[in-house]
Coordinates of C-alpha atoms in Angstrom, one line a residue:
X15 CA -56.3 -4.1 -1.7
X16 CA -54.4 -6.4 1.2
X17 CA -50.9 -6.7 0.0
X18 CA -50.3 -11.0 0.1
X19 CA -47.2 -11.7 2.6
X20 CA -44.7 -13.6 1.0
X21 CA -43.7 -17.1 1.2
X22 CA -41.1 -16.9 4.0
X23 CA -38.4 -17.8 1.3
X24 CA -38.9 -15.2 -0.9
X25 CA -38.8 -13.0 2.2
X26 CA -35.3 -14.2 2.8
X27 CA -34.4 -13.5 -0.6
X28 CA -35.7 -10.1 -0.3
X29 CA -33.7 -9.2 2.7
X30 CA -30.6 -11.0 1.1
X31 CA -31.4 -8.8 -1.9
X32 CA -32.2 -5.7 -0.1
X33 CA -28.5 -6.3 1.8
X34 CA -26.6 -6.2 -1.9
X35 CA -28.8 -3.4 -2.8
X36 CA -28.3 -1.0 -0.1
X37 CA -23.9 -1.2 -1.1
X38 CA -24.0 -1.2 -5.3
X39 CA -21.3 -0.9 -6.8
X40 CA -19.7 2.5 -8.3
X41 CA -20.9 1.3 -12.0
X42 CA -24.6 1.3 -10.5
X43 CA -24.3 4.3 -8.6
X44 CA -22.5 6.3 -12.4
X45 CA -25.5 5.2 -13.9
X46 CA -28.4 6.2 -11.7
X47 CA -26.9 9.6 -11.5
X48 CA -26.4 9.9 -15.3
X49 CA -30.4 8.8 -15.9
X50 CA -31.5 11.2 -13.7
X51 CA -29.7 14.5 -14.3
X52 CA -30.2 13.4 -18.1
X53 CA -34.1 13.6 -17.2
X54 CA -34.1 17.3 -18.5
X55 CA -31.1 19.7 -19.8
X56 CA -32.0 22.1 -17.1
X57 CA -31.1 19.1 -14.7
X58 CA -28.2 18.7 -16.5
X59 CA -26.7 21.7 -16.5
X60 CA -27.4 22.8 -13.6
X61 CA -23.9 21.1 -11.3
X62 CA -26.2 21.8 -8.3
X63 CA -29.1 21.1 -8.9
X64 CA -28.1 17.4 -10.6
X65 CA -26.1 16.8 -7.1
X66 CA -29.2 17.9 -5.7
X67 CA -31.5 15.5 -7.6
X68 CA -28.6 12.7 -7.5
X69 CA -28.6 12.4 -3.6
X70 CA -32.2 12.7 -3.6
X71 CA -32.6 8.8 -6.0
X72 CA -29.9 7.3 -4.1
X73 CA -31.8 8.3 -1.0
X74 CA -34.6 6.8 -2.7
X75 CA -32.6 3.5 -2.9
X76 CA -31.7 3.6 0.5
X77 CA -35.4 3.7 1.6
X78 CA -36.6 1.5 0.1
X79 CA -33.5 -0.9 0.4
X80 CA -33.4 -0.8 4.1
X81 CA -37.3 -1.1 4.8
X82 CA -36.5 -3.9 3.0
X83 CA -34.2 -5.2 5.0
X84 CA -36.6 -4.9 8.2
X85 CA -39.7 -6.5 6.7
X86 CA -39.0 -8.0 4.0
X87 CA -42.1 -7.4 1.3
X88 CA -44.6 -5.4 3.3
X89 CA -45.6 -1.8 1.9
X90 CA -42.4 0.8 2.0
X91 CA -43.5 3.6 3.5
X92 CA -43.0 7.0 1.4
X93 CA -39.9 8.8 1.5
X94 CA -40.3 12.4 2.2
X95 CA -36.8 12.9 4.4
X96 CA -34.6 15.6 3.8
X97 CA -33.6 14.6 0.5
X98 CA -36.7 14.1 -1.9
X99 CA -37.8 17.8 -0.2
X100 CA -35.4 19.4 -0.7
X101 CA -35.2 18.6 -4.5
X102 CA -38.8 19.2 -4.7
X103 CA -38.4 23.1 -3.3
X104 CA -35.4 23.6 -5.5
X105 CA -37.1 22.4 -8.6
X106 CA -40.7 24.5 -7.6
X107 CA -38.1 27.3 -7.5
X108 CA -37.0 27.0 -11.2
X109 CA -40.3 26.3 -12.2
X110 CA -39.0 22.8 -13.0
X111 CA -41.9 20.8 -10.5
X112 CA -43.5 19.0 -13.2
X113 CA -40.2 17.0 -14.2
X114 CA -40.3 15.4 -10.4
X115 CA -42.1 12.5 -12.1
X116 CA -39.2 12.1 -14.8
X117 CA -36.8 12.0 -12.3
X118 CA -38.3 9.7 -10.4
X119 CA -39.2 7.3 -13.0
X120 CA -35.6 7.4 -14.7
X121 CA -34.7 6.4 -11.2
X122 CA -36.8 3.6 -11.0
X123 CA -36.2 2.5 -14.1
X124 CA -32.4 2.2 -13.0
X125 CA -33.0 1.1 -9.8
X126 CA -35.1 -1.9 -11.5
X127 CA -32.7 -3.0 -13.7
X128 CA -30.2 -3.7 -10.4
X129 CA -32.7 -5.5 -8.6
X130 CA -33.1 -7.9 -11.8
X131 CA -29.1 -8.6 -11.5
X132 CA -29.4 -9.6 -8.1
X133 CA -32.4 -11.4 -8.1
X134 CA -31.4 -13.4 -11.2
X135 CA -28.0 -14.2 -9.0
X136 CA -29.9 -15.1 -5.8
X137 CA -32.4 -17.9 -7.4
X138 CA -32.2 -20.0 -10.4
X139 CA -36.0 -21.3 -9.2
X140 CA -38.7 -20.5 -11.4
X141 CA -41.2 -20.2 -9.0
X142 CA -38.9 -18.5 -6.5
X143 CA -37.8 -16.2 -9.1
X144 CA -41.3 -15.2 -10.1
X145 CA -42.4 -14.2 -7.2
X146 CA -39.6 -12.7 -5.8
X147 CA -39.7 -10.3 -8.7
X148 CA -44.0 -10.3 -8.3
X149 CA -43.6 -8.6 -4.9
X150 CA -40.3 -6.4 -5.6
X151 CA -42.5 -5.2 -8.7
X152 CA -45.8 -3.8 -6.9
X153 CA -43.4 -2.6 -4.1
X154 CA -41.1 -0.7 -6.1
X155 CA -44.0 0.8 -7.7
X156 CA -46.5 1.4 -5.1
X157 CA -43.5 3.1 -3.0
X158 CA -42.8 5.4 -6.0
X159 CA -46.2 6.4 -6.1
X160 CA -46.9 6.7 -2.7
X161 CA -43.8 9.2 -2.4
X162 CA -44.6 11.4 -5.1
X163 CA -48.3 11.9 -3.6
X164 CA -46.3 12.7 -0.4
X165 CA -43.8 15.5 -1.7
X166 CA -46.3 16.7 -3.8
X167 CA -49.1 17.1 -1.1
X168 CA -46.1 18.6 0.8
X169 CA -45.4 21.0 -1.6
X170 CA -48.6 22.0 -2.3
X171 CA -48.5 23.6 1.3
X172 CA -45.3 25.3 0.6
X173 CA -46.0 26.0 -2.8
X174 CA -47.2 29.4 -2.0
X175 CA -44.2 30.7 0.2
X176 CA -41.7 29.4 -2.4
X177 CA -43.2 31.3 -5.5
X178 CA -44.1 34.6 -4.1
X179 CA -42.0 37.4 -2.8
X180 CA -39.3 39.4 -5.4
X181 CA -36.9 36.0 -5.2
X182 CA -39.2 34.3 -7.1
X183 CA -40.1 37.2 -9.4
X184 CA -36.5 37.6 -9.9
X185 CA -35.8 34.0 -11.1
X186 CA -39.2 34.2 -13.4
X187 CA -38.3 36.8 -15.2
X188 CA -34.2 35.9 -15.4
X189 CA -35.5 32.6 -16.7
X190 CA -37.4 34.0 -19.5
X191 CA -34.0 36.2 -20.4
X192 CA -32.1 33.2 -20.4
X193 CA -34.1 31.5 -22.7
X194 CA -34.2 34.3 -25.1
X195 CA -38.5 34.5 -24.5
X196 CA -40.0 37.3 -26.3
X197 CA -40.2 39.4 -22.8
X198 CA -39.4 43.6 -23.6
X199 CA -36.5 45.1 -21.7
X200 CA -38.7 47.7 -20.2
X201 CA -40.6 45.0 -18.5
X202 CA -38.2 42.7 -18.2
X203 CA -36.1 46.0 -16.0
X204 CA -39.4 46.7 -14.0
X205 CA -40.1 43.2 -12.6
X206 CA -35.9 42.8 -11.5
X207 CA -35.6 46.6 -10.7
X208 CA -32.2 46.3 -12.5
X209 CA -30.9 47.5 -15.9
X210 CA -30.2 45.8 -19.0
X211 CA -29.0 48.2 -21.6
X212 CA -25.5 48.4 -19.1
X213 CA -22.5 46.1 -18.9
X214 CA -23.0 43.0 -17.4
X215 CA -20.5 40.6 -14.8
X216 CA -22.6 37.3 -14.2
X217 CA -21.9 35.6 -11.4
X218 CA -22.5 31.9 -9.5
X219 CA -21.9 31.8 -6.3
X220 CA -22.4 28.3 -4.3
X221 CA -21.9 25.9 -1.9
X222 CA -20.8 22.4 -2.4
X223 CA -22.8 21.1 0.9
X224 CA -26.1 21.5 0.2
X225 CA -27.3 20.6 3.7
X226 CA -27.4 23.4 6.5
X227 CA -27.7 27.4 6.6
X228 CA -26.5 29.3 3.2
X229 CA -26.8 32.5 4.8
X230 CA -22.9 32.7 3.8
X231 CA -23.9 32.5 0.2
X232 CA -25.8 35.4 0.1
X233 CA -22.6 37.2 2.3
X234 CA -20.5 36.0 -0.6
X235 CA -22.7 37.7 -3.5
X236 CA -22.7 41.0 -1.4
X237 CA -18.8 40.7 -1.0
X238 CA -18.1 40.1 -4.6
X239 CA -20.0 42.9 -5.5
X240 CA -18.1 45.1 -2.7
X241 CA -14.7 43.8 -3.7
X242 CA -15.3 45.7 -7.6
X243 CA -16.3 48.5 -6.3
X244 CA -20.6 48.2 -4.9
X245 CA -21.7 47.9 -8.5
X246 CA -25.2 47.9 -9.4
X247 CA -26.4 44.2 -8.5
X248 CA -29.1 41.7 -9.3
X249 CA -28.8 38.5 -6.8
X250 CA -31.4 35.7 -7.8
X251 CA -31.9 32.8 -5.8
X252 CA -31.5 29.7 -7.9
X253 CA -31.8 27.1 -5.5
X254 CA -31.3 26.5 -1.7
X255 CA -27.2 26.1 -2.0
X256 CA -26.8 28.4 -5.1
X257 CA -27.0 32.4 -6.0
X258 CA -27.2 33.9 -9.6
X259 CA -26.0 37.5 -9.2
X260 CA -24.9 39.9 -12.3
X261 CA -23.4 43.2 -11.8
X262 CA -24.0 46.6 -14.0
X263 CA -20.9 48.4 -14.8
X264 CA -18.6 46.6 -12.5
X265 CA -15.3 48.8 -12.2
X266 CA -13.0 46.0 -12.3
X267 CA -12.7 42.6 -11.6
X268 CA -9.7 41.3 -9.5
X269 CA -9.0 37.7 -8.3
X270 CA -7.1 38.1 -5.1
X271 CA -9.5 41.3 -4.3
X272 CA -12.3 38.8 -4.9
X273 CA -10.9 35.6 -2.9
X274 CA -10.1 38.0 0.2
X275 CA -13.9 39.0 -0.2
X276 CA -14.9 35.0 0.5
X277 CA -12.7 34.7 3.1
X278 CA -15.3 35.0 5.9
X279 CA -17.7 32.6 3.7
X280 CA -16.4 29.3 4.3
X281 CA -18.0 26.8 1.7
X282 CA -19.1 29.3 -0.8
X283 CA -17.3 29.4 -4.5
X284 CA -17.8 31.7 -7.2
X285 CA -17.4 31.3 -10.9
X286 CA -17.6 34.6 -13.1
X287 CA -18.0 35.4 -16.8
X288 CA -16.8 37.8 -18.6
X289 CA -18.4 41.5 -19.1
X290 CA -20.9 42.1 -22.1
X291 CA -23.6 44.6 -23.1
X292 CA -27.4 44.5 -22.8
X293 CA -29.8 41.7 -23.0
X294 CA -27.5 39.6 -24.9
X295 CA -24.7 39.8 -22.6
X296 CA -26.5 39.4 -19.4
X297 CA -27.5 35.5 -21.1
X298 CA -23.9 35.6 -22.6
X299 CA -22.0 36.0 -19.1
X300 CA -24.4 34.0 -17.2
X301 CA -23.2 31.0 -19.5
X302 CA -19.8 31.4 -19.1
X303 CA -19.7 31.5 -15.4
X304 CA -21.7 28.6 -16.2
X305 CA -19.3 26.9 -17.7
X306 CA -16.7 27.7 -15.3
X307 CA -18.4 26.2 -12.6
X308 CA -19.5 23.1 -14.1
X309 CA -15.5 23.0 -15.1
X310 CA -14.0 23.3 -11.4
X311 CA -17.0 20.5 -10.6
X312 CA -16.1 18.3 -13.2
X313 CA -12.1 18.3 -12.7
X314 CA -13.0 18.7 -8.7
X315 CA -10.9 20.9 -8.3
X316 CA -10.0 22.7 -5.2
X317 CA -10.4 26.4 -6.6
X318 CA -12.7 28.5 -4.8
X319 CA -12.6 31.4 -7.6
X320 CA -12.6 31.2 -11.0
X321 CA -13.0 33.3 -14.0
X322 CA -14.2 32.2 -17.6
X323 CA -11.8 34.0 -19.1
X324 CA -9.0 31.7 -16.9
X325 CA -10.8 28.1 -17.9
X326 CA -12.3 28.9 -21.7
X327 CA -9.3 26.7 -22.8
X328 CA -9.5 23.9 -20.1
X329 CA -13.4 23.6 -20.0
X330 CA -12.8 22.6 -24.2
X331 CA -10.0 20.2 -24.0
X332 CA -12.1 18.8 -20.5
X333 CA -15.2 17.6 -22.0
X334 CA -14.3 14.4 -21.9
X335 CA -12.6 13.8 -18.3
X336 CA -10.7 10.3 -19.3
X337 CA -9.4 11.9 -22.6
X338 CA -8.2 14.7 -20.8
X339 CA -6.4 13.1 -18.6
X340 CA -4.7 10.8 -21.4
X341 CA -3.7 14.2 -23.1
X342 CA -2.3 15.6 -19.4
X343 CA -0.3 12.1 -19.1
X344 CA 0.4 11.6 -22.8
X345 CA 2.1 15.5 -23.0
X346 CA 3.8 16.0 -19.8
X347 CA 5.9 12.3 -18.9
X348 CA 7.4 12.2 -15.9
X349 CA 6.8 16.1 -15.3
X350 CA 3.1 15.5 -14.2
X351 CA 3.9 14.1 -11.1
X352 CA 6.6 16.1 -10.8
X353 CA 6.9 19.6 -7.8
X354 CA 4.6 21.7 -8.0
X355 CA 7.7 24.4 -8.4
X356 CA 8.6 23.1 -11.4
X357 CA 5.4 22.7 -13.0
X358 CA 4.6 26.3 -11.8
X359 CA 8.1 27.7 -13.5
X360 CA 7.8 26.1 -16.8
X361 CA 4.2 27.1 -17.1
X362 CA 5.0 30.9 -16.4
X363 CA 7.8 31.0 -18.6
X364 CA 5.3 29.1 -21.2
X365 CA 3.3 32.0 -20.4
X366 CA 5.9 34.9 -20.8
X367 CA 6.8 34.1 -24.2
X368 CA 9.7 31.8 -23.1
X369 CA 11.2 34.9 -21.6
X370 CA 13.2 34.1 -18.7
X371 CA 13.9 37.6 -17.2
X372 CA 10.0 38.0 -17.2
X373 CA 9.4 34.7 -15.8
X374 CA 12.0 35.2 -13.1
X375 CA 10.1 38.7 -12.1
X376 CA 6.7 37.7 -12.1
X377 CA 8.1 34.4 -10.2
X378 CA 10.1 36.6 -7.7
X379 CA 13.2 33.9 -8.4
X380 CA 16.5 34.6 -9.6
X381 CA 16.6 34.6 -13.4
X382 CA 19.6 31.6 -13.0
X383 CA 17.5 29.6 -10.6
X384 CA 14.3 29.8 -12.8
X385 CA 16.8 28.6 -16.0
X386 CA 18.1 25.4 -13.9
X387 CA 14.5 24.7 -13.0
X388 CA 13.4 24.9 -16.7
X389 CA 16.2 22.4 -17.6
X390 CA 14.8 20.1 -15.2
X391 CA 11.1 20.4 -16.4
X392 CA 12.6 19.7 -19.7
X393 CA 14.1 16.8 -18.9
X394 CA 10.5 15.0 -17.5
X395 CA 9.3 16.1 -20.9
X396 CA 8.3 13.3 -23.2
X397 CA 8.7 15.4 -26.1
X398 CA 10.6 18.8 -26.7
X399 CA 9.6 21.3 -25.4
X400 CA 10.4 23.5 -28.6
X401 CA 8.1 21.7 -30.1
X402 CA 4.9 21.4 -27.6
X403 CA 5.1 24.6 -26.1
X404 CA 1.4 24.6 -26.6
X405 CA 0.5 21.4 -26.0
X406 CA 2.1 21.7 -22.8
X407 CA 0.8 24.7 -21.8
X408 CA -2.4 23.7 -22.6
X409 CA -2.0 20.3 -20.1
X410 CA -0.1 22.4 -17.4
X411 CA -3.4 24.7 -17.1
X412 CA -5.7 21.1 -17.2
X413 CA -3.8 20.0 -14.5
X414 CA -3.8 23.5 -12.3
X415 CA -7.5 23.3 -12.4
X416 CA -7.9 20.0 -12.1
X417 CA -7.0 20.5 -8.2
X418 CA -4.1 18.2 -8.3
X419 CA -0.6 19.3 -7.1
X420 CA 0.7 22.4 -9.7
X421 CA 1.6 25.8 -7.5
X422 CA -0.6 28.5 -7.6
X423 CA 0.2 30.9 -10.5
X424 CA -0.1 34.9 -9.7
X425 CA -3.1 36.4 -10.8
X426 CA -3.0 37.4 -14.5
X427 CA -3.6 41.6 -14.2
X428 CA -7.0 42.5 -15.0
X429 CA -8.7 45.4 -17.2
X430 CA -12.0 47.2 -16.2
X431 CA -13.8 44.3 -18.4
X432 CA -13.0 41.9 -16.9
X433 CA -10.8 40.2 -19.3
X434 CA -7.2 39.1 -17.9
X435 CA -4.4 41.8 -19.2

């Protein structure tokens, strides 16, 4: 059917509206992305993946937005850029294609409810207003459709390179292990060529660009596994900016061993579980370095290594980003924006029992100097510190992690399992 041209008023509200649209405010943008990641739990806990599928909608917006803003009403074309494809091929890879349309939709949905708020502030004219929002409605729609048909013809054609080869074996079967399916371990130890009855380091290693060459994540999953000691390894590719790796009877896990291991890997991070035993501890660490991933994203914090074992604690009290930070203000006063050497010094002696003689040595400071530095920590407390120990503690670790402007602590010493001494 011949799409009608618009009165040329209504044009001139669509390109007025298609202006506003294409720079939405922060509240619109929170909420787009929250719809759409919350379009499956796999989205959702996934951080790259849902940064994936987030730039892909507000692409989206932008398409349609400024096509808008050129012809004002005529047929958008489909958007099959860089964006849309690529979270496409990274959901074909996890077997998660079939929730493109959910995505999509949620999106729309979103994306609607905008366009309502500025159309509803351009015209108060009846007549205006209904077909202003007339047009906008078969465009959205047709646009959404049209795109979908595009990716998923698209697709189609790639379909078969991206789900054959061991890669997407690998990911299969790991899938169906993570989910507890009812899959044997003999089969399950055929199909990865890997064994589960063993002791188990999961692994994530990413890349918070997910444009360009990720060669250097698959350097960075060889590293870690050479940096304790060319364990056993299973690498699966999760998606184009993100690796899955678990190693069997890894001799020892060491931060600084590990960090020196990513130095020639600009841009790739790594977050590691702790070690556990057969089937159940392969799921069991993969979750935690989960977890410790999705906690450096959420706090953004600058930390290219982290262990569970390290963030257990701050990934609870971080759930909730504003109440955290309330808690960090709300304990530490005056000492939150404080140096970074005293935060650093009353956290280590925190740490060493309130020794000062083993806070002094593991700081490399004069036992006197650490004392005066403790006194002045003390004084930014709210609260004494007798009395909060923990509490501070606690807030002085949300605050490392958080990527703001605490020191860097030594490593805690680490045993063959992985766990901090």
């Amino acid at each position: 059917m011949v799409r009608q041209r618009p009165s040329p008023r209504v044009r001139e509200l669509i390109r007025e509206g298609a202006r506003i649209a294409l720079n939405p405010g922060p509240e619109w943008i929170a909420e787009l992305d929250r719809a759409t990641v919350a379009a499956n739990p796999a989205i959702a806990d996934d951080p790259v993946l849902s940064k994936v599928v987030q730039k892909a909608n507000r692409a989206n917006l932008v398409h349609w937005a400024a096509a808008n803003m050129r012809d004002p009403g005529a047929a958008v074309p489909p958007n099959l850029g860089t964006e849309p494809l690529r979270m496409a091929r990274d959901l074909v890879r996890r077997g998660l294609d079939t929730l493109a349309h959910d995505v999509y939709r949620a999106g729309e949905y979103i994306a609607w409810r905008l366009w309502l708020h500025i159309a509803f502030d351009l015209t108060a004219d009846p007549a205006e207003l209904r077909e202003l929002l007339d047009v906008s409605a078969r465009s959205v729609n047709d646009f959404i459709e049209a795109t979908l048909a595009g990716i998923a013809a698209q697709i189609q054609l790639e379909h078969h390179e991206l789900n054959r080869g061991s890669h997407a074996e690998r990911l299969e079967v790991v899938g169906l292990l993570l989910e507890g399916a009812p899959i044997s371990r003999e089969r399950a130890e055929a199909r990865l060529g890997y064994p589960l009855n063993r002791a188990h380091t999961a692994a994530i290693v990413w890349s918070d660009e997910i444009d360009g060459d990720h060669g250097d994540l698959d350097r960075a999953a060889d590293a870690f596994s050479h940096a304790v000691g060319y364990a056993q390894q299973l690498t699966v590719v999760a998606s184009a900016a993100t690796r899955w790796v678990w190693l069997a009877d890894a001799a020892g896990l060491d931060i600084a061993a590990v960090e020196r291991a990513l130095d020639n890997t600009a841009g790739a991070r790594i977050a590691i579980g702790t070690t556990a035993t057969g089937t159940g501890g392969f799921r069991r660490s993969h979750l935690e370095a989960l977890t410790a991933q999705r906690t450096l994203i959420r706090l953004q914090s600058g930390q290219r290594v982290a262990f569970f074992s390290d963030v257990q604690m701050v990934a609870l009290v971080t759930q909730n980003p504003q109440t955290a930070n309330e808690f960090i203000s709300s304990t530490l006063g005056d000492l939150e924006s404080a140096s970074p050497e005293l935060q650093t010094t009353l956290l280590t002696f925190i740490n060493e029992q309130c020794n000062a003689s083993r806070a002094a040595k593991r700081l490399y400071t004069h036992r006197n100097t650490l004392l005066r530095r403790i006194e002045s920590a003390q004084r930014l407390l709210p609260r004494p510190l007798g009395r909060t120990s923990v509490e501070v503690a606690v807030a002085l670790e949300a605050l490392r992690w958080r990527g703001t402007n605490i020191g860097n602590l030594p490593a805690p010493a680490r045993h063959d399992d992985g766990v901090p001494a």
